[in-house]
């Protein structure tokens, strides 16, 4: 029996990444987009990072994206798959995002692109990252959010239920943006920031979409997955449902990928902190040049029910 607390089969994930390492570069458009976004955000930060880690590097898109930044020193590439790690620049290490091999207070920056949504203990992984960072070190990461592949999830559930009498889990339960922000705080990061974007991508067919997912090394690795492949009649039915519900005017089908970006700083005494309640030296009403009224008094506002 699988451990219900462990959603993902990490050994299978490593095998999938190894198996598709040779074609990953043909299916890395999401990684390229995320890498460009994170590199741009780092350009705006006035801070030096002598030692950086690209965690879950795949073929090193994110590390390469920040390597030319003059504020970045040495970049280390850490990847679960040995074959993908070989495609990264040096130095590269084979490492698991769930068990980081880095000493406490050893890194200045950790970037991670579209890897952390496949760890079983995301709070624990973030805590390990925070411990590996020096005080005032920064983590900047992207991961898939809950809207990712929502069309495919719906189609497969309906088709498998119709054709095989029941549906099995095939799309991972990705986090939403509120969960991601809360996890940063739970992990002890200061000044946490999260935001999200959704990319809509079109494909000629369901087969093309599934091939893209496999090429990313991101096919189903849920521990509770059905061990047998989908039947051909189920795939045909899924294709028909997909075109009925999610086709585009040009006849292609659409797929959504939500990317959540998160960042946080390892606590340091020099960081800005919020003021204590009651410590303000000026009243808000003075700054706004308005009249301050006690709670309960109306201040020129009324609801529609108060109109005569």
Coordinates of C-alpha atoms in Angstrom, one line a residue:
X1 CA 0.0 0.0 0.0
X2 CA 1.3 3.5 -0.8
X3 CA 1.7 6.1 1.9
X4 CA -1.4 8.5 1.6
X5 CA 0.8 11.3 2.9
X6 CA 3.0 11.0 -0.1
X7 CA 1.1 12.1 -3.2
X8 CA 4.0 11.6 -5.7
X9 CA 6.2 8.7 -6.7
X10 CA 9.5 10.5 -6.7
X11 CA 11.4 7.4 -8.0
X12 CA 9.0 7.4 -11.0
X13 CA 9.4 11.1 -11.5
X14 CA 13.2 10.6 -11.7
X15 CA 12.7 7.8 -14.3
X16 CA 10.4 9.9 -16.4
X17 CA 12.8 12.8 -16.4
X18 CA 15.7 10.5 -17.3
X19 CA 13.6 8.9 -20.1
X20 CA 12.7 12.2 -21.7
X21 CA 15.9 14.1 -21.1
X22 CA 16.9 13.9 -24.8
X23 CA 13.7 15.6 -26.0
X24 CA 13.1 18.0 -23.0
X25 CA 14.6 20.9 -24.9
X26 CA 11.8 20.6 -27.5
X27 CA 9.1 20.8 -24.8
X28 CA 10.5 23.5 -22.5
X29 CA 8.5 26.5 -23.5
X30 CA 7.0 26.9 -20.0
X31 CA 10.5 26.7 -18.4
X32 CA 11.8 29.3 -20.9
X33 CA 8.9 31.6 -20.0
X34 CA 9.4 31.2 -16.3
X35 CA 13.1 31.6 -16.6
X36 CA 12.7 34.9 -18.4
X37 CA 10.2 36.2 -15.9
X38 CA 12.4 35.3 -12.8
X39 CA 15.5 36.8 -14.5
X40 CA 13.6 40.0 -15.1
X41 CA 12.5 40.2 -11.5
X42 CA 16.0 39.7 -10.2
X43 CA 17.2 42.5 -12.4
X44 CA 15.1 44.9 -10.3
X45 CA 16.6 43.8 -7.0
X46 CA 19.5 45.9 -5.7
X47 CA 21.3 43.1 -3.9
X48 CA 24.4 40.9 -4.6
X49 CA 24.1 37.2 -4.6
X50 CA 27.6 35.6 -4.6
X51 CA 26.4 32.0 -4.6
X52 CA 23.1 30.9 -6.2
X53 CA 21.4 27.5 -6.7
X54 CA 19.1 26.6 -9.5
X55 CA 17.0 23.9 -7.8
X56 CA 15.1 21.4 -9.9
X57 CA 17.1 22.7 -12.8
X58 CA 16.0 20.3 -15.5
X59 CA 18.5 21.5 -18.2
X60 CA 19.4 24.7 -16.4
X61 CA 17.1 27.3 -18.1
X62 CA 16.6 29.3 -14.9
X63 CA 20.3 29.3 -13.9
X64 CA 21.4 30.3 -17.4
X65 CA 18.8 33.1 -17.3
X66 CA 20.4 34.7 -14.2
X67 CA 24.0 33.8 -14.9
X68 CA 24.7 37.0 -16.9
X69 CA 23.3 39.3 -14.2
X70 CA 26.3 41.1 -12.7
X71 CA 24.8 40.8 -9.2
X72 CA 24.9 37.0 -9.5
X73 CA 28.2 35.2 -8.7
X74 CA 28.6 31.4 -9.0
X75 CA 25.5 29.4 -10.0
X76 CA 25.1 25.8 -8.9
X77 CA 22.6 23.5 -10.7
X78 CA 20.7 20.9 -8.7
X79 CA 18.6 18.3 -10.5
X80 CA 16.8 15.1 -9.5
X81 CA 17.6 13.4 -12.9
X82 CA 21.2 12.4 -13.6
X83 CA 20.7 12.7 -17.3
X84 CA 19.2 16.2 -17.1
X85 CA 21.9 17.2 -14.7
X86 CA 24.5 16.3 -17.3
X87 CA 22.9 18.8 -19.7
X88 CA 23.3 21.6 -17.2
X89 CA 26.4 23.9 -17.0
X90 CA 28.9 23.1 -14.3
X91 CA 29.0 22.8 -11.4
X92 CA 25.9 20.5 -11.3
X93 CA 24.8 18.1 -8.7
X94 CA 22.2 15.3 -8.6
X95 CA 20.0 16.2 -5.7
X96 CA 16.4 15.7 -4.5
X97 CA 14.3 18.8 -3.7
X98 CA 13.0 16.9 -0.7
X99 CA 16.5 16.3 0.8
X100 CA 18.8 19.2 0.1
X101 CA 22.6 18.4 0.5
X102 CA 23.5 22.0 1.3
X103 CA 24.8 23.3 4.6
X104 CA 22.8 25.8 6.7
X105 CA 23.6 29.5 5.8
X106 CA 25.5 28.5 2.7
X107 CA 23.6 30.1 -0.2
X108 CA 22.7 33.6 -1.1
X109 CA 20.0 32.9 -3.7
X110 CA 17.8 29.9 -4.6
X111 CA 15.8 30.0 -7.9
X112 CA 13.5 27.1 -8.7
X113 CA 11.5 26.8 -11.9
X114 CA 8.4 24.6 -12.2
X115 CA 9.8 21.8 -9.9
X116 CA 8.4 22.3 -6.4
X117 CA 4.8 21.3 -7.2
X118 CA 6.1 17.7 -7.4
X119 CA 7.5 17.5 -3.9
X120 CA 5.5 15.5 -1.3
X121 CA 6.2 17.9 1.5
X122 CA 6.3 21.4 0.1
X123 CA 6.4 23.2 3.5
X124 CA 9.3 21.0 4.5
X125 CA 11.1 21.7 1.2
X126 CA 10.7 25.5 1.8
X127 CA 12.0 25.2 5.3
X128 CA 15.1 23.4 4.0
X129 CA 15.6 26.1 1.4
X130 CA 15.2 28.8 4.1
X131 CA 17.8 27.0 6.3
X132 CA 20.3 26.7 3.4
X133 CA 20.0 30.5 2.7
X134 CA 22.2 32.9 4.6
X135 CA 20.4 35.7 6.5
X136 CA 18.9 38.1 4.0
X137 CA 19.1 35.4 1.3
X138 CA 16.4 35.2 -1.3
X139 CA 14.2 32.4 -2.7
X140 CA 12.5 33.0 -6.0
X141 CA 10.5 30.2 -7.5
X142 CA 7.7 29.3 -9.9
X143 CA 5.3 26.3 -9.7
X144 CA 2.2 25.2 -11.4
X145 CA -1.0 26.4 -9.9
X146 CA -4.5 24.9 -9.4
X147 CA -5.8 26.0 -12.8
X148 CA -3.1 24.1 -14.7
X149 CA -4.5 21.6 -17.2
X150 CA -8.0 22.1 -15.8
X151 CA -9.5 21.2 -19.2
X152 CA -7.6 17.9 -19.4
X153 CA -8.5 17.0 -15.8
X154 CA -12.2 17.5 -16.6
X155 CA -12.1 15.6 -19.9
X156 CA -10.3 12.6 -18.5
X157 CA -12.6 12.3 -15.5
X158 CA -15.7 12.3 -17.7
X159 CA -14.3 10.0 -20.4
X160 CA -12.8 7.4 -18.0
X161 CA -16.1 7.4 -16.0
X162 CA -18.1 6.8 -19.1
X163 CA -15.9 4.2 -20.7
X164 CA -14.3 2.4 -17.8
X165 CA -16.9 2.8 -15.0
X166 CA -14.8 5.1 -12.8
X167 CA -12.1 7.7 -12.9
X168 CA -8.6 7.5 -11.4
X169 CA -6.4 10.5 -10.5
X170 CA -4.4 11.6 -13.4
X171 CA -3.7 15.3 -12.9
X172 CA -1.8 16.5 -9.8
X173 CA -3.7 18.6 -7.2
X174 CA -1.6 21.8 -7.7
X175 CA -1.6 24.5 -5.0
X176 CA -3.5 27.8 -5.3
X177 CA -1.9 31.2 -4.8
X178 CA -3.3 31.6 -1.3
X179 CA -1.8 28.3 -0.2
X180 CA 1.6 29.2 -1.7
X181 CA 1.7 32.5 0.2
X182 CA 0.7 30.8 3.5
X183 CA 3.4 28.2 3.0
X184 CA 6.1 30.8 2.7
X185 CA 5.1 32.3 6.0
X186 CA 4.9 28.9 7.6
X187 CA 8.4 28.1 6.4
X188 CA 9.7 31.3 8.2
X189 CA 10.3 33.6 5.2
X190 CA 10.2 37.3 5.7
X191 CA 8.5 39.7 3.2
X192 CA 6.7 37.0 1.2
X193 CA 5.3 37.9 -2.2
X194 CA 3.1 35.7 -4.5
X195 CA 1.4 36.4 -7.8
X196 CA 0.1 34.4 -10.7
X197 CA -0.5 34.3 -14.4
X198 CA -2.3 31.8 -16.7
X199 CA -1.0 30.9 -20.1
X200 CA -3.4 29.4 -22.7
X201 CA -1.7 27.2 -25.2
X202 CA -3.3 25.5 -28.3
X203 CA -2.7 22.1 -29.7
X204 CA -3.8 20.2 -32.8
X205 CA -5.0 17.2 -30.8
X206 CA -5.2 15.6 -27.4
X207 CA -2.3 13.3 -28.5
X208 CA -0.1 16.4 -29.1
X209 CA -0.9 17.8 -25.6
X210 CA -0.2 14.4 -23.9
X211 CA 3.1 14.2 -25.9
X212 CA 4.0 17.7 -24.7
X213 CA 3.4 16.7 -21.1
X214 CA 5.5 13.5 -21.4
X215 CA 8.3 15.5 -23.1
X216 CA 8.4 17.8 -20.1
X217 CA 9.0 14.7 -17.9
X218 CA 5.8 15.6 -16.2
X219 CA 3.4 12.7 -16.9
X220 CA 1.3 11.3 -14.1
X221 CA 3.4 10.2 -11.1
X222 CA 0.6 10.2 -8.5
X223 CA 1.0 7.3 -6.1
X224 CA -2.8 6.6 -6.3
X225 CA -2.8 6.5 -10.1
X226 CA -4.3 3.5 -12.0
X227 CA -1.4 1.4 -13.1
X228 CA -2.9 0.4 -16.5
X229 CA -2.9 2.9 -19.4
X230 CA -6.0 4.5 -20.7
X231 CA -7.9 2.3 -23.1
X232 CA -8.0 3.5 -26.7
X233 CA -11.8 3.9 -26.6
X234 CA -11.3 6.1 -23.6
X235 CA -8.8 8.3 -25.4
X236 CA -11.1 8.6 -28.4
X237 CA -13.9 9.7 -26.1
X238 CA -11.7 12.1 -24.3
X239 CA -10.7 13.7 -27.7
X240 CA -14.3 14.1 -28.6
X241 CA -15.2 15.7 -25.3
X242 CA -12.2 18.0 -25.4
X243 CA -13.3 19.3 -28.8
X244 CA -16.9 19.7 -27.7
X245 CA -15.9 21.8 -24.6
X246 CA -12.6 23.4 -25.2
X247 CA -12.0 23.8 -29.0
X248 CA -10.9 27.1 -30.5
X249 CA -12.3 28.8 -33.6
X250 CA -9.4 27.5 -35.7
X251 CA -10.2 23.9 -34.7
X252 CA -7.4 23.5 -32.2
X253 CA -7.9 22.7 -28.6
X254 CA -6.7 24.8 -25.7
X255 CA -4.8 24.0 -22.5
X256 CA -4.3 26.3 -19.5
X257 CA -1.1 26.5 -17.5
X258 CA -1.2 28.6 -14.4
X259 CA 2.2 29.7 -13.0
X260 CA 2.5 30.9 -9.5
X261 CA 5.6 33.0 -8.7
X262 CA 6.7 33.3 -5.1
X263 CA 9.6 35.0 -3.3
X264 CA 10.7 35.4 0.3
X265 CA 13.8 36.4 2.2
X266 CA 15.6 34.5 5.0
X267 CA 15.1 36.6 8.1
X268 CA 17.9 39.1 8.9
X269 CA 18.1 41.9 11.6
X270 CA 18.6 44.5 8.9
X271 CA 15.3 43.9 7.1
X272 CA 12.3 46.2 7.2
X273 CA 9.6 45.2 9.6
X274 CA 6.0 46.4 9.9
X275 CA 5.3 49.1 12.5
X276 CA 3.7 48.1 15.8
X277 CA 0.0 49.0 16.1
X278 CA -0.4 52.5 17.6
X279 CA 3.2 53.6 16.7
X280 CA 2.2 56.0 13.9
X281 CA 3.2 59.6 14.4
X282 CA 0.6 61.1 12.2
X283 CA -3.2 60.5 11.9
X284 CA -4.4 59.2 8.6
X285 CA -7.2 61.8 8.6
X286 CA -4.6 64.6 8.7
X287 CA -2.8 63.1 5.7
X288 CA -6.0 62.8 3.8
X289 CA -7.3 66.2 5.0
X290 CA -10.6 64.7 6.1
X291 CA -12.6 64.9 9.3
X292 CA -12.1 62.0 11.7
X293 CA -15.3 60.6 13.3
X294 CA -15.8 58.0 16.0
X295 CA -16.8 54.5 15.0
X296 CA -20.5 54.2 14.4
X297 CA -21.0 57.7 13.0
X298 CA -21.8 58.1 9.4
X299 CA -19.2 60.0 7.4
X300 CA -21.1 61.2 4.4
X301 CA -21.8 57.7 3.0
X302 CA -25.1 56.0 2.8
X303 CA -26.5 52.7 1.5
X304 CA -29.2 52.5 -1.2
X305 CA -31.7 51.5 1.5
X306 CA -31.3 54.9 3.2
X307 CA -32.3 56.8 0.1
X308 CA -35.9 58.3 0.2

